[in-house]
Tab-separated table of N, CA and C in Angstrom:
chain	number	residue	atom	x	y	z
A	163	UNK	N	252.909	113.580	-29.357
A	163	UNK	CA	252.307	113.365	-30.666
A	163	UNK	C	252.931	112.119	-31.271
A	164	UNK	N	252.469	111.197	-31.324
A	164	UNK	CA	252.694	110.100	-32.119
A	164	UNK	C	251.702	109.694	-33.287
A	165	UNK	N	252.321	110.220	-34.547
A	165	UNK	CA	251.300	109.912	-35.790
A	165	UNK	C	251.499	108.679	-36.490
A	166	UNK	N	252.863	107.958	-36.350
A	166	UNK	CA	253.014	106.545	-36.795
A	166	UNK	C	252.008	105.853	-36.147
A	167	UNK	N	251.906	105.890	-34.996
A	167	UNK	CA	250.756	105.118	-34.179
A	167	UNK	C	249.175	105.434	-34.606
A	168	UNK	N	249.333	106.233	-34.662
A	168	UNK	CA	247.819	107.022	-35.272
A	168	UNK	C	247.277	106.465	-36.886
A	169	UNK	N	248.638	106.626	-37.891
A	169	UNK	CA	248.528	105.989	-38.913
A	169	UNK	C	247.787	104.364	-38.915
A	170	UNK	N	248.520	103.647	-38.253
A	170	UNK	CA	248.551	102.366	-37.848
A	170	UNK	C	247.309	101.950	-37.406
A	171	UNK	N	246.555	102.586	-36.424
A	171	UNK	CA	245.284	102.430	-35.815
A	171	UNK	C	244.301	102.580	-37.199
A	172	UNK	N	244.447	103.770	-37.635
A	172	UNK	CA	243.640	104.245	-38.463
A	172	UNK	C	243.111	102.881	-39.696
A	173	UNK	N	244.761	103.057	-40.164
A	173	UNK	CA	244.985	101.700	-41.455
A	173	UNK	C	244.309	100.607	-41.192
A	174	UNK	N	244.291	100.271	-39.377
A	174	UNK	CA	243.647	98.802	-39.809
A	174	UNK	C	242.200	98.540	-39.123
A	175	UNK	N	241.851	99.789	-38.657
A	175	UNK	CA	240.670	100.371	-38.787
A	175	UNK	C	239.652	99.950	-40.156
A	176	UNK	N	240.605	100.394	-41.424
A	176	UNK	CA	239.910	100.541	-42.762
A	176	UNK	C	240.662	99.200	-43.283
A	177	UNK	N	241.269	98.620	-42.383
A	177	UNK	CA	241.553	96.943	-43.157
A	177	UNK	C	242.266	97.053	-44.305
A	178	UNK	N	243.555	97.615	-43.902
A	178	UNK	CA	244.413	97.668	-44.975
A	178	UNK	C	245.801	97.509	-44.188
A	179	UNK	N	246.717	96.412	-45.527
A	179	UNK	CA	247.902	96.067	-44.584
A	179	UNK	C	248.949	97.515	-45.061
A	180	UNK	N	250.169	97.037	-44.562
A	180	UNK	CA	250.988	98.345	-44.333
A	180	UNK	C	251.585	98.220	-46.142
A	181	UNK	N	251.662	97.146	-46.502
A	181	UNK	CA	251.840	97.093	-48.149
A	181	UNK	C	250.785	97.600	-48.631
A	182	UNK	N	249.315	97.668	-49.043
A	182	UNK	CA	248.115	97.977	-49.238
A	182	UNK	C	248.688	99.494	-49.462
A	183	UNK	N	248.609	100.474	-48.047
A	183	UNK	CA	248.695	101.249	-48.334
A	183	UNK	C	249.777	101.952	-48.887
A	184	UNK	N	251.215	101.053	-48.335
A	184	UNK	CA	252.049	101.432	-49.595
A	184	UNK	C	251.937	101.766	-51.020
A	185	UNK	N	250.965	100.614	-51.497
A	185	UNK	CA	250.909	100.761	-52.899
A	185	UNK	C	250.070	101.630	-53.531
A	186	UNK	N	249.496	101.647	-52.871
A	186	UNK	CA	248.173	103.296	-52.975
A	186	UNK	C	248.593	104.361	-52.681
A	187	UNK	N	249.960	104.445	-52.002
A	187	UNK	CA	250.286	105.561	-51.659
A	187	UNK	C	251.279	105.795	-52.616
A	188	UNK	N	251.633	105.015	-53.744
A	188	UNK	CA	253.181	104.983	-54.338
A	188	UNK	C	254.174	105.092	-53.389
A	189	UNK	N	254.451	104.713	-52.375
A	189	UNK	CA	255.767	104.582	-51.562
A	189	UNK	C	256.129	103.144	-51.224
A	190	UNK	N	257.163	103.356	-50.679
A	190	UNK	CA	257.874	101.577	-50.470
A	190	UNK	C	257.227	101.397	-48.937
A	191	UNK	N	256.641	99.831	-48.699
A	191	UNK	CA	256.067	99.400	-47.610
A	191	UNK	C	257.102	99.487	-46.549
A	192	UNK	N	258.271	99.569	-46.942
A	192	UNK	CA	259.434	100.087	-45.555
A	192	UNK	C	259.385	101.989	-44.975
A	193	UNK	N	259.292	102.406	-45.983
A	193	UNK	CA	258.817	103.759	-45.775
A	193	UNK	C	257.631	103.591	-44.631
A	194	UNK	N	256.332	103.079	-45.174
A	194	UNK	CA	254.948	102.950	-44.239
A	194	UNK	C	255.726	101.990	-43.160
A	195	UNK	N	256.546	101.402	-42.553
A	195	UNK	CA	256.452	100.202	-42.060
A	195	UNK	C	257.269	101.460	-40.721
A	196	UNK	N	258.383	102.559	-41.262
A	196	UNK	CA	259.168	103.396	-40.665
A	196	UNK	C	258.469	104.613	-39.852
A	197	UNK	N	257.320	105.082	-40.535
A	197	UNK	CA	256.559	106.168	-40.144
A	197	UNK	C	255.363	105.398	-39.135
A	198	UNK	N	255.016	104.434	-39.500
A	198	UNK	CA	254.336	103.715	-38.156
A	198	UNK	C	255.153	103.429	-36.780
A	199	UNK	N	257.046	103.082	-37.174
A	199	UNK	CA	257.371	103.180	-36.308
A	199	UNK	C	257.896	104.004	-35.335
A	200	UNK	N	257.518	105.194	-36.237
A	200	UNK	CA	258.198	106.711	-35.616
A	200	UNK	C	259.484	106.399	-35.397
A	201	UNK	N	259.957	105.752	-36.375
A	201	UNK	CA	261.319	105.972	-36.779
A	201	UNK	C	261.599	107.083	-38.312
A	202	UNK	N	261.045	107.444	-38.695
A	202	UNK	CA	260.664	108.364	-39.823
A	202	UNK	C	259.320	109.066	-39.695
A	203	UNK	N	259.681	111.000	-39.795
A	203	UNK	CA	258.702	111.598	-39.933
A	203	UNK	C	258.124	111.703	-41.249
A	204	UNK	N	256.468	111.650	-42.198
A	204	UNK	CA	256.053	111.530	-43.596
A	204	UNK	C	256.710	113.174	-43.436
A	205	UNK	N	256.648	113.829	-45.240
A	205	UNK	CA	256.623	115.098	-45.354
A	205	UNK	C	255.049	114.805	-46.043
A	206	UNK	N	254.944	116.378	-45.824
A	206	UNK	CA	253.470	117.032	-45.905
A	206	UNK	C	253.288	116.228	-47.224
A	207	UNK	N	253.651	116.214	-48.271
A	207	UNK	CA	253.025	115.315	-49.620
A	207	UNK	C	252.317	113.962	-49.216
A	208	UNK	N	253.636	113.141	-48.294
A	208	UNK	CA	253.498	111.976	-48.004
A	208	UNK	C	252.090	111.815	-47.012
A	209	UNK	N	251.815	112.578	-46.087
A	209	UNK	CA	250.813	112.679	-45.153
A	209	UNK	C	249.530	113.146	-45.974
A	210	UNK	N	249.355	113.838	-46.727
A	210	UNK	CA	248.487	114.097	-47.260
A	210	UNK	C	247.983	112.778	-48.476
A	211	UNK	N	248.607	112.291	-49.049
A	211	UNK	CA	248.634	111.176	-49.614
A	211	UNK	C	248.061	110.199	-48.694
A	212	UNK	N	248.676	109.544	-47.982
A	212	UNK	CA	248.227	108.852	-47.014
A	212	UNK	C	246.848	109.182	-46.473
A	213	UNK	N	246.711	110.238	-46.018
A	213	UNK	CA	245.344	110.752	-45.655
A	213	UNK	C	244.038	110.849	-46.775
A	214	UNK	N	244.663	111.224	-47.861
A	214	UNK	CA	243.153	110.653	-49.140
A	214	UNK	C	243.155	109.307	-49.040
A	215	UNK	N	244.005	108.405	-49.395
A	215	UNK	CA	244.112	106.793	-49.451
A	215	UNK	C	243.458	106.180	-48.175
A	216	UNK	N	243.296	106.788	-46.889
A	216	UNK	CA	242.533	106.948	-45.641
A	216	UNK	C	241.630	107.177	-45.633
A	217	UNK	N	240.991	108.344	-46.891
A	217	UNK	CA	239.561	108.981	-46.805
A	217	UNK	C	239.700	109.517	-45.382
A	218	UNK	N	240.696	110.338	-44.778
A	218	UNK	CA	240.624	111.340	-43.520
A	218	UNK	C	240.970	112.781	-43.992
A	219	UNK	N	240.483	113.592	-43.681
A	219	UNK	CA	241.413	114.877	-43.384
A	219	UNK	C	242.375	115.257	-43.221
A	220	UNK	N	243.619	115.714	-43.271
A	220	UNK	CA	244.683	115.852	-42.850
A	220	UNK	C	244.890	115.980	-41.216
A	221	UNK	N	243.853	117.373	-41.084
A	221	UNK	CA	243.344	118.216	-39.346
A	221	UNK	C	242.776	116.727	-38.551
A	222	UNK	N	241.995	115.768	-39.467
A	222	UNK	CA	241.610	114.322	-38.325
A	222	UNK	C	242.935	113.578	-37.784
A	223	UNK	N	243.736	113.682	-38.812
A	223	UNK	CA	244.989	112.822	-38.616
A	223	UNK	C	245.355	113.442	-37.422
A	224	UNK	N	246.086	114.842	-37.751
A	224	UNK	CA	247.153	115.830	-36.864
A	224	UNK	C	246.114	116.112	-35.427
A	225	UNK	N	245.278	115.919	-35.437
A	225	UNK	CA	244.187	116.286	-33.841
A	225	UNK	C	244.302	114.724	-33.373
A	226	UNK	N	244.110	113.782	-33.721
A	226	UNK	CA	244.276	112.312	-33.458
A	226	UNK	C	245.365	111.987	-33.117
A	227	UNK	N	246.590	112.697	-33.384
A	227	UNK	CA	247.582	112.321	-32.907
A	227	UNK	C	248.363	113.222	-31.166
A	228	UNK	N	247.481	114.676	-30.963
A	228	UNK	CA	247.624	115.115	-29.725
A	228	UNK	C	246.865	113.990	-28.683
A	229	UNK	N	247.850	113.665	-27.927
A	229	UNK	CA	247.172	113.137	-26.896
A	229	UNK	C	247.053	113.890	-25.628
A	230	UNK	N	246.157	113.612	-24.314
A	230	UNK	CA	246.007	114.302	-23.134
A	230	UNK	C	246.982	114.636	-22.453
A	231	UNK	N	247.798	113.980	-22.617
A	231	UNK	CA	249.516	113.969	-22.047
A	231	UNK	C	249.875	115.529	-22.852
A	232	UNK	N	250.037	115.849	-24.048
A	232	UNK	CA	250.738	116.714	-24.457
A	232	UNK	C	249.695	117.935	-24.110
A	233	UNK	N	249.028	118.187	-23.390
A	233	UNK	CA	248.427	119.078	-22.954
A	233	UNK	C	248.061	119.616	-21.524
A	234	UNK	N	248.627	120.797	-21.054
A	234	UNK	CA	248.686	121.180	-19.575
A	234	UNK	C	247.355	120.505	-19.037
A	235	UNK	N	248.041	119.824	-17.566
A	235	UNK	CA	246.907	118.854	-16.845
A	235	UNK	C	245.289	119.954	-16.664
A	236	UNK	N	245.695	121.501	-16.260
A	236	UNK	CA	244.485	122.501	-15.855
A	236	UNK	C	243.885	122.819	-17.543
A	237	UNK	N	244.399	122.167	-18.988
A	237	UNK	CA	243.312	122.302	-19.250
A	237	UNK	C	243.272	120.975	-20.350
A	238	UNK	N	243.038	119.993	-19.685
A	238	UNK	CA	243.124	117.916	-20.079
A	238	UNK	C	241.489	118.059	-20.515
A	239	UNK	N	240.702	118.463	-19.585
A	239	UNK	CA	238.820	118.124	-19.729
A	239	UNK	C	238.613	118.576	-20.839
A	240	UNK	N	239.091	119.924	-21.000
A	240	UNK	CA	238.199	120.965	-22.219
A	240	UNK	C	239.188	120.533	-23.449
A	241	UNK	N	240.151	119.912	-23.185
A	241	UNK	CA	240.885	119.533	-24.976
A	241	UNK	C	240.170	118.685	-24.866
A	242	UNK	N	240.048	117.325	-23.969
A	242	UNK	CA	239.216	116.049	-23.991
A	242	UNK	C	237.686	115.925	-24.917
A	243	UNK	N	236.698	116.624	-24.160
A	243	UNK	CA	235.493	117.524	-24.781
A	243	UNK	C	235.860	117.592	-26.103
A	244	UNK	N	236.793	118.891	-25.984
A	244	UNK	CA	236.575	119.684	-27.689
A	244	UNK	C	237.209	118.377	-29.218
A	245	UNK	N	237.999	117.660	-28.286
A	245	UNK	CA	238.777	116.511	-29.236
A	245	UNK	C	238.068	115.730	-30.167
A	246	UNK	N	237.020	115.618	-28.862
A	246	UNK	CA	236.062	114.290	-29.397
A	246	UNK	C	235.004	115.435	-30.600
A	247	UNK	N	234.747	116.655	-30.130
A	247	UNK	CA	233.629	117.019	-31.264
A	247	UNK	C	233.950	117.478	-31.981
A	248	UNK	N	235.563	117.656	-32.212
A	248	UNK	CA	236.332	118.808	-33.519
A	248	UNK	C	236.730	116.858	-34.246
A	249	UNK	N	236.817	115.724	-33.656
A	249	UNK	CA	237.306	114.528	-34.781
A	249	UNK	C	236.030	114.231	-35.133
A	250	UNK	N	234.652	114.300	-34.198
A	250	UNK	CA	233.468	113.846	-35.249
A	250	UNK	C	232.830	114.794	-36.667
A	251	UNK	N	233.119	116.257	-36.187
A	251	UNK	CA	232.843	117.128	-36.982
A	251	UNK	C	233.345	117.048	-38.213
A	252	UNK	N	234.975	116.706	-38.396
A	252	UNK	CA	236.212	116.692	-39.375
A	252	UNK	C	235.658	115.375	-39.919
A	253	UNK	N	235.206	114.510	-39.567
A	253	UNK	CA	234.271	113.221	-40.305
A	253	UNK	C	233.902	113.328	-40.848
A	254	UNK	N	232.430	114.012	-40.096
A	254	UNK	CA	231.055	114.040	-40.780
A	254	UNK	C	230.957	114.920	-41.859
A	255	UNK	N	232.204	115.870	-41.989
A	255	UNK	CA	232.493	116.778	-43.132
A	255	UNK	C	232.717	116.168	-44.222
A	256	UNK	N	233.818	115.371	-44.013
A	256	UNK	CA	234.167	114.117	-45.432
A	256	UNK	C	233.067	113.429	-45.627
A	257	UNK	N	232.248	112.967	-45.050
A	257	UNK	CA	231.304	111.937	-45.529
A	257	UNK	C	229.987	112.831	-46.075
A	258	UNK	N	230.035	114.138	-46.130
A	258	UNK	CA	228.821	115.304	-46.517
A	258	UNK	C	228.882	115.026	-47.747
A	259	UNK	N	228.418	115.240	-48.602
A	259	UNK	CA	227.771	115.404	-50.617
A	259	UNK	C	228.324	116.943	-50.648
A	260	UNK	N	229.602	117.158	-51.473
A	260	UNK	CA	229.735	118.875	-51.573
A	260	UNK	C	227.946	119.409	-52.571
A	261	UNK	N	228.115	120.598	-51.488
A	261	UNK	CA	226.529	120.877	-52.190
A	261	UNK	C	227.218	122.235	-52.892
């Protein structure tokens, strides 16, 4: 599980520098600069923060960050599969109109 990396992808995905989201996040850009380097784990406030300022889910973040590696090789296909339709689902949820 690497979520600094995950962060990182994500951030510049949505074109934002690691100050950017510092400042949206109220934290110091060394903080964001530490948790990208997985030299510091966020706490749940901090991740969740980060994750509105993302417009992600929390569950998109934390599933984005299991990779195939951290999962027994006999069952790699069916996390593979289910990965891809449990991160489009966790999307297409945020981007829904609450009805």
């Amino acid at each position: 599980m690497n979520i600094g990396e995950t962060i990182r992808k994500i951030r510049k995905e949505k074109k934002l520098s690691q100050q950017d989201l510092a400042y949206l996040c109220s934290i110091s850009s060394n903080a964001i600069c530490q948790i990208e380097r997985d030299h510091a784990f966020p706490k749940q406030e901090t991740i969740k923060m980060i994750c509105k300022v993302l417009e992600i889910p929390v569950a998109y973040l934390l599933l984005s960050c299991i990779e195939e590696k951290d999962v027994p090789a006999d069952r790699q296909f069916v996390f593979s599969a289910l990965k891809k339709l449990m991160a489009d689902l966790l999307l297409n949820q945020t981007n829904t109109p609450n009805i």
